[in-house]
Short mmCIF file of C-alpha atoms and ligand atoms in Angstrom, two decimals:
data_model
loop_
_atom_site.label_atom_id
_atom_site.label_comp_id
_atom_site.label_asym_id
_atom_site.label_seq_id
_atom_site.Cartn_x
_atom_site.Cartn_y
_atom_site.Cartn_z
CA UNK A 241 0.00 0.00 0.00
CA UNK A 242 1.35 3.40 -0.99
CA UNK A 243 2.03 6.46 1.17
CA UNK A 244 -0.71 8.97 1.57
CA UNK A 245 -0.62 12.64 2.55
CA UNK A 246 -3.76 14.28 3.91
CA UNK A 247 -4.10 18.06 4.12
CA UNK A 248 -6.57 19.10 6.82
CA UNK A 249 -7.44 17.53 10.16
CA UNK A 250 -11.19 18.16 10.42
CA UNK A 251 -13.71 15.33 10.49
CA UNK A 252 -13.19 14.75 6.76
CA UNK A 253 -9.38 14.59 6.92
CA UNK A 254 -9.29 12.44 10.05
CA UNK A 255 -11.90 9.92 8.91
CA UNK A 256 -10.04 9.70 5.58
CA UNK A 257 -6.73 9.17 7.41
CA UNK A 258 -8.37 6.49 9.54
CA UNK A 259 -9.85 4.66 6.55
CA UNK A 260 -6.51 4.73 4.71
CA UNK A 261 -4.49 3.64 7.76
CA UNK A 262 -6.91 0.77 8.39
CA UNK A 263 -6.42 -0.29 4.77
CA UNK A 264 -2.67 -0.50 5.41
CA UNK A 265 -1.40 2.83 4.04
CA UNK A 266 1.37 4.84 5.67
CA UNK A 267 -0.46 8.10 6.36
CA UNK A 268 0.72 11.62 7.21
CA UNK A 269 -1.85 14.29 8.12
CA UNK A 270 -1.02 18.00 8.18
CA UNK A 271 -3.11 20.75 9.78
CA UNK A 272 -2.40 24.46 9.78
CA UNK A 273 -3.78 24.78 13.33
CA UNK A 274 -4.76 21.93 15.65
CA UNK A 275 -6.89 19.01 14.42
CA UNK A 276 -10.64 19.26 14.82
CA UNK A 277 -10.82 22.90 15.85
CA UNK A 278 -12.50 24.48 12.83
CA UNK A 279 -15.91 23.71 11.31
CA UNK A 280 -15.92 20.18 12.69
CA UNK A 281 -15.70 21.62 16.21
CA UNK A 282 -18.14 24.47 15.54
CA UNK A 283 -20.92 22.32 14.08
CA UNK A 284 -23.99 20.91 15.76
CA UNK A 285 -23.49 17.19 15.15
CA UNK A 286 -26.87 16.34 13.65
CA UNK A 287 -26.42 13.11 11.69
CA UNK A 288 -28.79 14.03 8.87
CA UNK A 289 -29.35 16.84 6.41
CA UNK A 290 -31.88 19.26 7.95
CA UNK A 291 -34.43 19.09 5.12
CA UNK A 292 -33.04 16.22 2.99
CA UNK A 293 -35.09 17.01 -0.12
CA UNK A 294 -33.22 20.29 -0.51
CA UNK A 295 -29.97 18.41 -1.18
CA UNK A 296 -28.52 16.52 -4.12
CA UNK A 297 -28.72 12.74 -4.52
CA UNK A 298 -25.00 12.54 -3.81
CA UNK A 299 -25.38 14.31 -0.44
CA UNK A 300 -28.23 12.00 0.49
CA UNK A 301 -26.35 8.88 -0.61
CA UNK A 302 -23.29 9.86 1.44
CA UNK A 303 -25.51 10.72 4.41
CA UNK A 304 -27.56 7.54 4.34
CA UNK A 305 -24.53 5.28 4.05
CA UNK A 306 -22.83 7.18 6.89
CA UNK A 307 -25.94 7.00 9.09
CA UNK A 308 -25.75 3.24 8.69
CA UNK A 309 -22.28 3.02 10.27
CA UNK A 310 -22.26 5.88 12.78
CA UNK A 311 -23.44 3.97 15.86
CA UNK A 312 -20.81 1.31 15.28
CA UNK A 313 -18.08 3.89 14.57
CA UNK A 314 -18.80 5.75 17.82
CA UNK A 315 -18.91 2.53 19.88
CA UNK A 316 -15.59 1.46 18.35
CA UNK A 317 -13.99 4.86 19.03
CA UNK A 318 -15.22 4.77 22.66
CA UNK A 319 -13.75 1.32 23.11
CA UNK A 320 -10.42 2.20 21.45
CA UNK A 321 -9.87 5.58 23.10
CA UNK A 322 -12.07 5.86 26.22
CA UNK A 323 -13.59 9.05 24.76
CA UNK A 324 -17.36 8.87 24.30
CA UNK A 325 -18.60 10.74 21.19
CA UNK A 326 -22.11 10.61 22.73
CA UNK A 327 -23.91 9.20 19.72
CA UNK A 328 -27.60 9.46 20.67
CA UNK A 329 -30.55 8.48 18.52
CA UNK A 330 -32.71 11.26 19.99
CA UNK A 331 -34.97 11.82 16.96
CA UNK A 332 -35.69 15.09 15.19
CA UNK A 333 -38.97 16.97 15.44
CA UNK A 334 -39.46 18.95 12.24
CA UNK A 335 -42.00 21.69 12.90
CA UNK A 336 -42.22 23.09 9.38
CA UNK A 337 -41.79 22.23 5.69
CA UNK A 338 -42.45 18.48 6.12
CA UNK A 339 -45.87 18.68 4.51
CA UNK A 340 -44.96 20.53 1.31
CA UNK A 341 -45.56 18.53 -1.92
CA UNK A 342 -41.79 18.43 -2.54
CA UNK A 343 -41.11 16.99 0.93
CA UNK A 344 -43.96 14.47 0.77
CA UNK A 345 -42.85 13.24 -2.64
CA UNK A 346 -39.23 12.88 -1.50
CA UNK A 347 -40.16 11.08 1.72
CA UNK A 348 -42.47 8.72 -0.15
CA UNK A 349 -39.73 7.85 -2.63
CA UNK A 350 -37.11 7.28 0.08
CA UNK A 351 -39.52 5.62 2.51
CA UNK A 352 -38.46 7.82 5.41
CA UNK A 353 -39.98 6.75 8.71
CA UNK A 354 -41.79 9.53 10.59
CA UNK A 355 -44.88 10.15 12.69
CA UNK A 356 -46.95 13.33 12.55
CA UNK A 357 -47.66 14.85 16.00
CA UNK A 358 -49.52 18.02 16.94
CA UNK A 359 -46.26 20.03 16.78
CA UNK A 360 -44.76 18.52 13.64
CA UNK A 361 -43.22 15.38 12.17
CA UNK A 362 -40.98 13.24 14.38
CA UNK A 363 -38.15 11.42 12.59
CA UNK A 364 -37.25 9.14 15.45
CA UNK A 365 -34.17 7.51 13.88
CA UNK A 366 -32.20 10.73 13.44
CA UNK A 367 -29.17 10.84 15.71
CA UNK A 368 -26.60 13.34 16.94
CA UNK A 369 -22.97 13.20 18.05
CA UNK A 370 -21.10 15.52 20.38
CA UNK A 371 -18.75 16.59 17.63
CA UNK A 372 -15.87 18.08 19.70
CA UNK A 373 -15.64 14.72 21.50
CA UNK A 374 -16.00 12.79 18.25
CA UNK A 375 -13.03 14.72 16.87
CA UNK A 376 -10.94 14.07 20.01
CA UNK A 377 -11.73 10.38 19.80
CA UNK A 378 -10.95 10.24 16.08
CA UNK A 379 -7.61 11.96 16.59
CA UNK A 380 -6.65 9.63 19.45
CA UNK A 381 -7.62 6.64 17.32
CA UNK A 382 -5.58 7.61 14.25
CA UNK A 383 -2.56 8.23 16.47
CA UNK A 384 -2.99 4.67 17.76
CA UNK A 385 -3.23 3.44 14.19
CA UNK A 386 0.18 4.99 13.48
CA UNK A 387 -0.88 8.04 11.47
CA UNK A 388 1.77 10.76 11.65
CA UNK A 389 -0.14 13.91 12.68
CA UNK A 390 1.67 17.21 12.18
CA UNK A 391 -0.13 20.26 13.58
CA UNK A 392 0.73 23.94 13.07
CA UNK A 393 1.84 22.87 9.56
CA UNK A 394 0.22 25.11 6.98
CA UNK A 395 0.45 23.80 3.44
CA UNK A 396 1.35 26.65 1.11
CA UNK A 397 1.05 24.69 -2.11
CA UNK A 398 1.21 21.34 -3.84
CA UNK A 399 4.32 19.98 -5.56
CA UNK A 400 3.62 18.78 -9.08
CA UNK A 401 5.65 17.48 -12.00
CA UNK A 402 4.48 16.56 -15.52
CA UNK A 403 0.81 16.49 -14.52
CA UNK A 404 1.34 14.43 -11.40
CA UNK A 405 1.23 15.45 -7.74
CA UNK A 406 4.32 14.70 -5.69
CA UNK A 407 3.15 16.00 -2.30
CA UNK A 408 2.83 19.32 -0.51
CA UNK A 409 5.06 22.03 0.80
CA UNK A 410 4.77 23.85 4.15
CA UNK A 411 6.78 26.82 5.31
CA UNK A 412 9.71 24.68 6.40
CA UNK A 413 9.29 21.21 4.91
CA UNK A 414 8.44 19.26 1.78
CA UNK A 415 6.20 16.23 2.27
CA UNK A 416 6.42 13.67 -0.55
CA UNK A 417 3.73 11.00 -0.96
CA UNK A 418 2.37 8.62 -3.60
CA UNK A 419 -1.07 10.17 -3.18
CA UNK A 420 -2.23 13.49 -1.75
CA UNK A 421 -5.77 14.14 -0.51
CA UNK A 422 -7.03 17.69 0.02
CA UNK A 423 -9.46 17.75 2.98
CA UNK A 424 -8.97 21.39 3.90
CA UNK A 425 -12.60 22.36 4.45
CA UNK A 426 -13.51 25.95 3.57
CA UNK A 427 -9.83 26.64 2.70
CA UNK A 428 -9.61 23.92 0.03
CA UNK A 429 -9.83 26.23 -2.98
CA UNK A 430 -6.58 27.95 -2.05
CA UNK A 431 -4.79 24.64 -2.78
CA UNK A 432 -6.76 23.49 -5.82
CA UNK A 433 -6.86 24.81 -9.32
CA UNK A 434 -10.38 23.70 -10.24
CA UNK A 435 -13.36 25.56 -11.62
CA UNK A 436 -15.68 24.60 -8.75
CA UNK A 437 -14.93 26.87 -5.85
CA UNK A 438 -15.18 25.99 -2.20
CA UNK A 439 -15.82 28.96 0.05
CA UNK A 440 -16.78 29.70 3.69
CA UNK A 441 -20.35 30.19 4.86
CA UNK A 442 -20.14 31.35 8.44
CA UNK A 443 -22.50 29.90 11.04
CA UNK A 444 -23.02 31.32 14.53
CA UNK A 445 -24.29 29.11 17.32
CA UNK A 446 -24.90 29.37 21.08
CA UNK A 447 -25.09 26.90 23.95
CA UNK A 448 -27.19 27.20 27.11
CA UNK A 449 -27.53 24.91 30.11
CA UNK A 450 -30.95 23.48 30.88
CA UNK A 451 -32.13 20.52 32.95
CA UNK A 452 -31.19 17.18 31.39
CA UNK A 453 -34.26 15.86 29.57
CA UNK A 454 -35.96 19.29 29.31
CA UNK A 455 -35.82 18.95 25.52
CA UNK A 456 -36.01 15.39 24.23
CA UNK A 457 -35.60 15.62 20.48
CA UNK A 458 -33.67 17.85 18.09
CA UNK A 459 -36.10 20.63 17.22
CA UNK A 460 -36.05 22.06 13.69
CA UNK A 461 -38.15 25.04 12.67
CA UNK A 462 -37.66 27.74 10.03
CA UNK A 463 -34.11 26.58 9.34
CA UNK A 464 -33.08 26.94 12.99
CA UNK A 465 -32.60 24.13 15.46
CA UNK A 466 -32.11 23.14 19.10
CA UNK A 467 -29.89 20.13 19.84
CA UNK A 468 -30.27 18.61 23.34
CA UNK A 469 -27.00 17.15 24.66
CA UNK A 470 -26.93 14.35 27.21
CA UNK A 471 -25.96 16.68 30.11
CA UNK A 472 -28.86 19.09 29.47
CA UNK A 473 -26.90 21.60 27.40
CA UNK A 474 -28.83 22.92 24.41
CA UNK A 475 -27.06 24.01 21.23
CA UNK A 476 -29.05 26.57 19.30
CA UNK A 477 -28.12 27.40 15.74
CA UNK A 478 -27.40 28.76 13.33
CA UNK A 479 -26.81 31.62 10.93
CA UNK A 480 -25.80 31.40 7.26
CA UNK A 481 -23.48 34.30 6.42
CA UNK A 482 -21.50 34.79 3.23
CA UNK A 483 -18.85 37.09 4.75
CA UNK A 484 -15.55 35.35 4.04
CA UNK A 485 -13.27 34.23 6.89
CA UNK A 486 -14.65 36.70 9.44
CA UNK A 487 -14.85 35.03 12.86
CA UNK A 488 -16.68 37.85 14.64
CA UNK A 489 -19.87 37.11 16.58
CA UNK A 490 -22.70 39.56 17.22
CA UNK A 491 -24.52 39.82 20.57
CA UNK A 492 -27.80 40.43 18.74
CA UNK A 493 -27.44 37.14 16.87
CA UNK A 494 -26.96 35.32 20.19
CA UNK A 495 -30.07 37.01 21.59
CA UNK A 496 -32.10 36.05 18.49
CA UNK A 497 -31.03 32.42 18.74
CA UNK A 498 -31.96 32.35 22.44
CA UNK A 499 -35.33 33.95 21.65
CA UNK A 500 -35.96 31.21 19.07
CA UNK A 501 -35.52 28.57 21.81
CA UNK A 502 -37.51 30.49 24.47
CA UNK A 503 -40.36 30.90 22.02
CA UNK A 504 -40.65 27.11 21.75
CA UNK A 505 -39.73 26.33 25.40
CA UNK A 506 -40.83 29.26 27.62
CA UNK A 507 -39.22 27.62 30.70
CA UNK A 508 -35.82 28.59 29.19
CA UNK A 509 -36.67 32.28 29.62
CA UNK A 510 -34.08 33.25 32.26
CA UNK A 511 -31.26 31.10 30.92
CA UNK A 512 -27.85 32.64 30.19
CA UNK A 513 -25.80 31.99 27.09
CA UNK A 514 -22.73 29.93 28.12
CA UNK A 515 -20.84 30.25 24.84
CA UNK A 516 -21.38 31.85 21.46
CA UNK A 517 -19.13 31.00 18.50
CA UNK A 518 -18.80 30.97 14.74
CA UNK A 519 -17.43 28.42 12.26
CA UNK A 520 -16.87 28.20 8.53
CA UNK A 521 -18.91 25.64 6.62
CA UNK A 522 -17.13 24.52 3.44
CA UNK A 523 -19.72 25.49 0.81
CA UNK A 524 -19.23 24.46 -2.79
CA UNK A 525 -20.31 26.17 -5.99
CA UNK A 526 -21.50 22.78 -7.33
CA UNK A 527 -21.82 19.93 -4.86
CA UNK A 528 -19.73 18.04 -2.34
CA UNK A 529 -16.52 16.87 -4.11
CA UNK A 530 -15.35 13.34 -3.27
CA UNK A 531 -13.01 11.96 -5.89
CA UNK A 532 -10.02 12.41 -8.17
CA UNK A 533 -8.72 15.78 -9.21
CA UNK A 534 -9.91 16.36 -12.79
CA UNK A 535 -6.43 17.01 -14.21
CA UNK A 536 -3.62 16.16 -11.81
CA UNK A 537 -2.70 12.52 -11.19
CA UNK A 538 -2.24 11.25 -7.61
CA UNK A 539 -4.39 14.04 -6.25
CA UNK A 540 -7.78 13.50 -4.58
CA UNK A 541 -10.35 15.87 -3.12
CA UNK A 542 -12.65 15.27 -0.17
CA UNK A 543 -14.18 18.69 0.47
CA UNK A 544 -17.16 20.99 0.11
CA UNK A 545 -19.42 19.17 2.59
CA UNK A 546 -21.15 22.43 3.54
CA UNK A 547 -23.81 21.81 6.24
CA UNK A 548 -23.38 18.04 6.29
CA UNK A 549 -19.73 17.19 6.81
CA UNK A 550 -20.21 15.51 10.15
CA UNK A 551 -22.99 13.35 8.83
CA UNK A 552 -21.30 12.51 5.49
CA UNK A 553 -17.77 11.90 6.80
CA UNK A 554 -17.63 8.09 7.17
CA UNK A 555 -18.91 7.31 3.66
CA UNK A 556 -16.90 10.15 2.06
CA UNK A 557 -13.75 8.63 3.58
CA UNK A 558 -14.81 5.16 2.48
CA UNK A 559 -15.24 6.32 -1.13
CA UNK A 560 -11.77 7.88 -1.22
CA UNK A 561 -10.33 4.67 0.23
CA UNK A 562 -12.07 2.60 -2.46
CA UNK A 563 -10.65 4.84 -5.19
CA UNK A 564 -7.14 4.53 -3.79
CA UNK A 565 -7.14 0.83 -2.94
C1 FAD B 113 -22.65 26.42 12.95
C2 FAD B 113 -22.44 25.13 12.19
C3 FAD B 113 -23.31 24.06 12.39
C4 FAD B 113 -23.12 22.86 11.72
N1 FAD B 113 -23.91 21.79 12.01
C5 FAD B 113 -23.71 20.59 11.39
C6 FAD B 113 -24.49 19.45 11.73
O1 FAD B 113 -25.35 19.51 12.61
N2 FAD B 113 -24.27 18.30 11.05
C7 FAD B 113 -23.32 18.19 10.07
O2 FAD B 113 -23.17 17.14 9.49
N3 FAD B 113 -22.55 19.26 9.76
C8 FAD B 113 -22.72 20.44 10.39
N4 FAD B 113 -21.95 21.53 10.06
C9 FAD B 113 -21.01 21.40 8.95
C10 FAD B 113 -19.79 20.62 9.34
O3 FAD B 113 -19.27 21.16 10.54
C11 FAD B 113 -18.76 20.70 8.21
O4 FAD B 113 -19.35 20.29 6.98
C12 FAD B 113 -17.57 19.79 8.48
O5 FAD B 113 -17.05 20.03 9.76
C13 FAD B 113 -16.50 20.00 7.44
O6 FAD B 113 -15.40 19.23 7.81
P1 FAD B 113 -13.98 19.48 7.14
O7 FAD B 113 -13.06 18.49 7.75
O8 FAD B 113 -14.14 19.51 5.67
O9 FAD B 113 -13.62 20.99 7.56
P2 FAD B 113 -12.94 21.56 8.87
O10 FAD B 113 -13.47 20.94 10.08
O11 FAD B 113 -13.04 23.05 8.77
O12 FAD B 113 -11.45 21.10 8.74
C14 FAD B 113 -10.58 21.59 7.75
C15 FAD B 113 -9.18 21.55 8.35
O13 FAD B 113 -8.24 21.87 7.33
C16 FAD B 113 -7.21 22.64 7.91
N5 FAD B 113 -6.55 23.39 6.83
C17 FAD B 113 -7.13 24.30 6.00
N6 FAD B 113 -6.23 24.77 5.12
C18 FAD B 113 -5.05 24.15 5.40
C19 FAD B 113 -3.74 24.24 4.85
N7 FAD B 113 -3.44 25.07 3.83
N8 FAD B 113 -2.76 23.48 5.40
C20 FAD B 113 -3.04 22.65 6.44
N9 FAD B 113 -4.26 22.54 7.00
C21 FAD B 113 -5.25 23.27 6.48
C22 FAD B 113 -7.95 23.53 8.92
O14 FAD B 113 -7.09 24.02 9.93
C23 FAD B 113 -9.00 22.58 9.46
O15 FAD B 113 -8.59 21.91 10.65
C24 FAD B 113 -22.08 22.73 10.77
C25 FAD B 113 -21.18 23.78 10.60
C26 FAD B 113 -21.34 24.97 11.30
C27 FAD B 113 -20.35 26.08 11.12
#
């Protein structure tokens, strides 16, 4: 099995590194900061597209296949590392848009299991993970598998010769590999000369502390959601802002997100915001890109997962592994 260089240590890069290492490859993973601290940390961890019929067939295929392995993946990671990614099949209560003709047609075709209640449609099989913990567990696991992880290593460019990729270059080192895989999230376009651009869509989110069990299911309404963690914390998200790599957060946005939750659960009225943050979803001008670079040999792309990178990661990694093996 050949050497493999992975650029980016978010959920996409780490699951790809894991799949390749398990297939017997010698893997090096580079990250410009620390692994798992960008979008994969900032996200909510819902293991499903929010309104699946709004997404391409490819997104839904990658999601469905990933949903099928997530419980096992998290159990395996817990056993291997002692870190619990808190995979919970808590269900998702969709309060709007489930009864449009488009949604009904899509759900009929894909035989999605749901029950209509007075407040909306409950999709009881939809799960969540506590993504910061998932990322910690994934990183610990790939280190055990022998992946060489180099952090604070920003790739400035790829090394190519006669139409083939030889590896990547950081400020102080050249990394040669038989195959290079760009998994650099919202930053991927800076390394790739392709017509489809990948760009950041900022999302702001807040977390509050409520009583464990106060909210049972993920709540989705008007594009916003509440995710109930095991310890009672509630994540409330999120905005969609096309503002480049601007990490600023606005107090008013936090207040609006809290008001969204209080409106649905009035008992949350006097709750304080514990944290408020922003992350950069890797949006793509076409669709998620999982495959070979269109021109350069030995170069692969696993990027552009937009709002669904956590839920599409296992199958995206599996597809890259199949291409390379
Ligand atoms: C508010 C919010 C809520 C979300 N909720 C969900 C959800 O509920 N479910 C879901 O599935 N998805 C969700 N997402 C989307 C999900 O987080 C992303 O799709 C996913 O994390 C993308 O993973 P990634 O590995 O491609 O990117 P990232 O996690 O951003 O990782 C990319 C990595 O590449 C590194 N990198 C970049 N450039 C270089 C370089 N030149 N050299 C070296 N390293 C480099 C970065 O440092 C980073 O660590 C959400 C996102 C946000 C912001």
